[in-house]
Amino acid sequence: MRDHLVFYLNGCRQQVGDSRALLTLAEFLRQEQGLTGTKVVCAEGDCGACAVLMGRPEATSQEDGDLVYRAIDSCVALLFQLDGCHVVTVEGLACGGKLSPVQQAMVDCHGSQCGFCTPGFVTTLHGLVETQSHHEPLTSVGGGLSAEALRYALSGNLCRCTGYQQIIEAGESINLATTPRLAELYPDPKLKSELFATVKDDVALAPQNGASPWQVFAPSSLEAALEWRAKHPQAKIVSGATDVGVQRNHGKLELAEVLVLNRIGELTEISVTDGVLHLGAGATWTAVEEAVRELLPEYHAVLTRFGSPQIRNFGTIGGNFVNASPIADSLPLHFVLDAELELASMRGVRRVPITEFYRGYKQIDLAPDELLVGIRTPLPVENERVKLYKISKRRDMDISTVTAAIAVTLEGKTISRARIALGGVGPVVLRMPAVEEFLTDAELTADTMREAGKLARQAIKPLTDVRGSGDYRLQLVENLLAKSYFDLQEVSAGSAPLPR
Amino acid sequence: MPTVGQKLPHDSARGHVTGEALYIEDLPATVGELWVECVGSPVAAGRIAAIDVEAARRAPGVVGVFTARDLPGRNHFGPIFHDEPFLADDEVSYIGQPVVVIAAESRAAARKAAKLVKIEVVEQPALLSIDAAIAAKSWLGPLKKIARGDFDAALASAPHQLSGVFESGGQEQFYFESQAALAIPGEFGQMRVISSTQNPTETQSVVAEALGVGMHEVICECKRMGGGFGGKETQSSIPAALAALVARHTGRAARIVYGKTADMCVTGKRHAYKSWWKVAFDDEGRLLGLSVECYSNGGAFADLSTSVMERTLFHLDNAYYLPAAHVTGQACRTNLPPNTAFRGFGGPQGVAVIESILQEIAEKLGLDALDVRRRNLYRDGDETCNTTHYGQVVRDHVLAETLSELEKSSDYRLRMALIEEFNARHPTLVKGLALTAIKFGISFTTKFLNQGNALVNVFMDGTVQVSTGGTEMGQGLNTKIRQLVADEFGLEIERVLMLTTSTEKSINTSPTAASAGTDLNGAAALEACKQIKERMVAYAADVFAAQNKLPRDPAQVRFAENFVSDARLADPAARIPFGEFCGRARRERVDLGARGFFATPNIHFDFEAGRGNPFFYYTTGAAVCEVTIDRFTGEMTFDRADVLMDIGQQINPGVDRGQVIGGFIQGVGWVTNEELRYDDRGALLSNGPTTYKIPNITDLPPVFNVNFIDNPKHTINVGRSKAVGEPPLMLGIAVWCAAKHALSFMGADQSSGSRSLRIPATGEELLRCISAMPTPVADCTLGP
């Protein structure tokens, strides 16, 4: 058991055992380290100005492998989540007074104007460069970064001045072959070996002299987590903190007693067995996104618009499911595929159908000693077509106004089975039994789906809020079902039958 | 080699990419420095009954709690009318209006204490909308009017008429660095304020008034802003004054940095407008007369609202000749935060009205909208159609050429045909294409503001410092002025350094606004250079004559490539290195420093008569935009943009291109997804990036061509350049017109659908228009 956090910052070892562990990473950088290059604008993970690079051993890394560096939003990352990480800020990228090729490209191409968002763009661009050595290249033929890859990777960084075009041009001009990766910028073997060695430790933090009471437990195993959880049923559970951090920054949540799950390797596993997709609750959205690219292209498409790349790099599927937002982009698919949630405690493991897990607005079927450990989702069968919708004001980095999942199993032109789930129209994601019943044994025609839309409209009473009026949501639901007639044709035409 | 015309990097780019560039919040704290938080009114309208600050005063870390009665000076300020209190003491007029100021040892302590303040208000009914203000005749300033010809007669005799109501929403500046100031107390009540401000002189003046001291006892400095966009033209003086108040009372440095949500909730924005219009036109879509009554939502205090409205009236013609016109404008007083400057300054709200009208005329007549626009364009040199409705001749422009070139380069005709075909057959999508233009008047419409001053110091080693009244907010002002000065002395750029803008160096300055930063301050800097060079030339002529036994001829002295030379001497060895020359000049007691001043010539306007030449010149351009709208959801994608602008000779093509693209995309944001939503109490609901959606990188059109057109006729202004900051923003309106065009394919009936489209055209707004059509989409028969 360790009583302090160990992490590295721009190559320097840091050890924190006091209440600074409760700061956000951005606060620690700016207030404690004087690293003011990292800017905080929104403090809610919605602009990317505070993006930094976080390197850590991932489940996929070998013992002797490299750290995997990804951009995260430091404004909502809490220091106590960073044990075993190497954090690299914008100050840590220039080498010996020489700008990194990414920085130089931003200078040469007029990628900055006022400069306030620039550090976030620079770090995120470096994060994109990092992925080129770890994953399928997103690069264009010329060996540089394509505009498409850049848009995708930078969709979590807002800029108000440039109109982005010159940032894209800067990205395109980066020569990947001559841009050093972070492992080359920080070759110190001690850094890596020490961080890899931290993985097995449980970390327990508490005040030395009992000042204001707080405690943080960051175990490395599920067993330790469950044991601690049983004794601390009031503790706040933090996984990716991408919502907890926001609430904390807005003064809506005081973090005092915290169970941190993001160091538990066994919770990050993703597998497919007998046509069932198993997603470990601790898997980051980036990991899920990569896993479903071929398996569930519709889901993959929605996930590329979920939060932002920085949020997906740190936020977890378990945290998202337990957060129980009725407008979570992630949920409708699992509702129509009749997913089950695995809940564990020292008493054992139980499975709950997802449709029963959510009992009311932000109310879930989770006992005080339980943790969500995984999601089991049967994949679509061969003649089943699934269409997902996310309607938001802005395409990317926006919270949904309405979400919908429509799954129909077809025997010829006849719908033998239909499942429909809607988000953003009630306190929880809703299945539409009346509509499903109407569609069962009906022929898939434009008229049928228009009629289904009218039925769905009658089944919901959506609220008016900042994202849209109730009337707008009603019209959307009606129209989405009508439109799905056309899109369901395309799902079958555009992609191979989904694997079972 | 001259630097003007070169794409040199931004002056601060290196600091931006390494994090070394410092903003207010990044400045190292001095010992004892305090954090300042402000507590605002909980309601939009009412009278303060009681303020209880006792709990806050006793909270840990709190050093002082202040209210209006602690202000040493006057409690009123405002750029045009002095109608706004720093701290409300009786009446409150908008939610968040500053009432109590807290100073504490840390930001966390100040924020905690702020929650303990209780402000009791006897609430009164609040006016929130333009309609409510009109009903209550709640105005800010007088009605403004400009008229030409007999509009009623034109309307009566015209072959066609249309009328309508046009609404555009407000827009948040969304500068990334929130309002911020650091006040450092000096000796004997003097104050130094480091402010994120576009307007150091105004800040200096306002702080002096708040503290009850002379302007000579206050210094305001601004190294850079993390964005301004107009939002820091007047409103930055409030946090500066509050920080100064704390510094005065405590004798300690005091820093205030608004949180993003607080900033969005309490500061003013682009004005929402509602305009009633009537237009008369002939069979070919030629405008015969236009009448528009504009009303803006000014918020609780005047701020710049009357001035913004003037610019709206000046831009209701945009690039089009109005034979008869009758336009009026009235700013409304409501219970929202006082609305203020935002890039375009009322121009966008005027331009959008006429562009929307032209789109409707084309639709009504079944004509191509580009043809209609071309027929109405101001024609250079043609006296029958080259004068604005306020009497200024529009000259030396290339508007016609811009439209022709863009029509060709964007494949407008071919794409229009393809779109018509696409729309006829596609079951779920509909496309639209539109070209809109811009003719934006350059100069402050308040004449006295059209002045700039600059300080140039040449050191004895041949390096140069420049400071102007202009402020750097990312727009590249310092980069451009640095280039102008370097070229003037024939120096490499590294030998010239731009200094922090300070009221110690440049006095009685105008805000860096109205796109005129480089025009005014660049010209002033060149004027200073000219003075220094005159003295240098006189001395150099002596030196070259004496050294080379030549007749003394100042006309032969040259400054180039870091040398001073005599044109008659071919031998490079005869040149004097600039540094050496400066050292020698100093020893001969030649003054190597100067202050330059510039006042824009030939501008005047008579507001009573509504006649004059308010603008030095116009910046012009046009854009063609294509969009695709989902017939079922109203979701819109922006497929292609072709932008073409005349900005004269570019001082820095990299900087200027950035201004065009950035401004354009900001305009696209205004007309698409940037929507301010308030609750029925007047509280802003879309108060952070989570709920207020500025354009994302993925909102850029996949095909995005930005080009510039030559204009040999433009021979005035510094370096024959043109102002570039604001005009491209209004080309974003092309996206909105493309959406309107797309909708026109969906509704046969002009009384609904596309005609009711408002700004912003959000998905919800588009679906509202689609659903209002005679054949709502869910009922129409489409596809197989």
Coordinates of C-alpha atoms in Angstrom, one line a residue, chain A residues 2-9 13-23 28 32-33 79-80 82-83 203-206 208 214 216:
Chain A
R2 CA 1.4 3.4 -1.0
D3 CA 0.5 6.6 0.8
H4 CA 1.4 9.0 -2.0
L5 CA 1.0 9.4 -5.7
V6 CA 3.9 8.9 -8.0
F7 CA 3.9 10.4 -11.5
Y8 CA 6.2 12.3 -13.8
L9 CA 5.7 15.8 -15.2
R13 CA 9.4 12.8 -10.8
Q14 CA 6.6 14.1 -8.7
Q15 CA 5.4 12.7 -5.4
V16 CA 2.2 14.0 -3.8
G17 CA 0.6 12.6 -0.7
D18 CA -1.2 15.7 0.7
S19 CA -4.4 17.4 -0.2
R20 CA -3.0 18.7 -3.5
A21 CA -4.0 15.2 -4.7
L22 CA -7.6 16.6 -4.8
L23 CA -6.7 19.4 -7.2
F28 CA -1.7 21.7 -10.0
E32 CA 1.7 24.6 -7.8
Q33 CA 4.1 24.2 -10.7
L79 CA -4.5 14.6 -9.7
F80 CA -5.4 11.5 -7.8
L82 CA -2.7 10.3 -12.4
D83 CA -0.7 7.8 -10.4
V203 CA -2.7 3.7 -3.3
A204 CA -4.4 5.1 -0.2
L205 CA -4.2 8.8 0.5
A206 CA -5.3 10.6 3.6
Q208 CA -1.2 13.3 7.7
W214 CA -10.6 13.4 3.2
V216 CA -8.7 8.6 -1.6

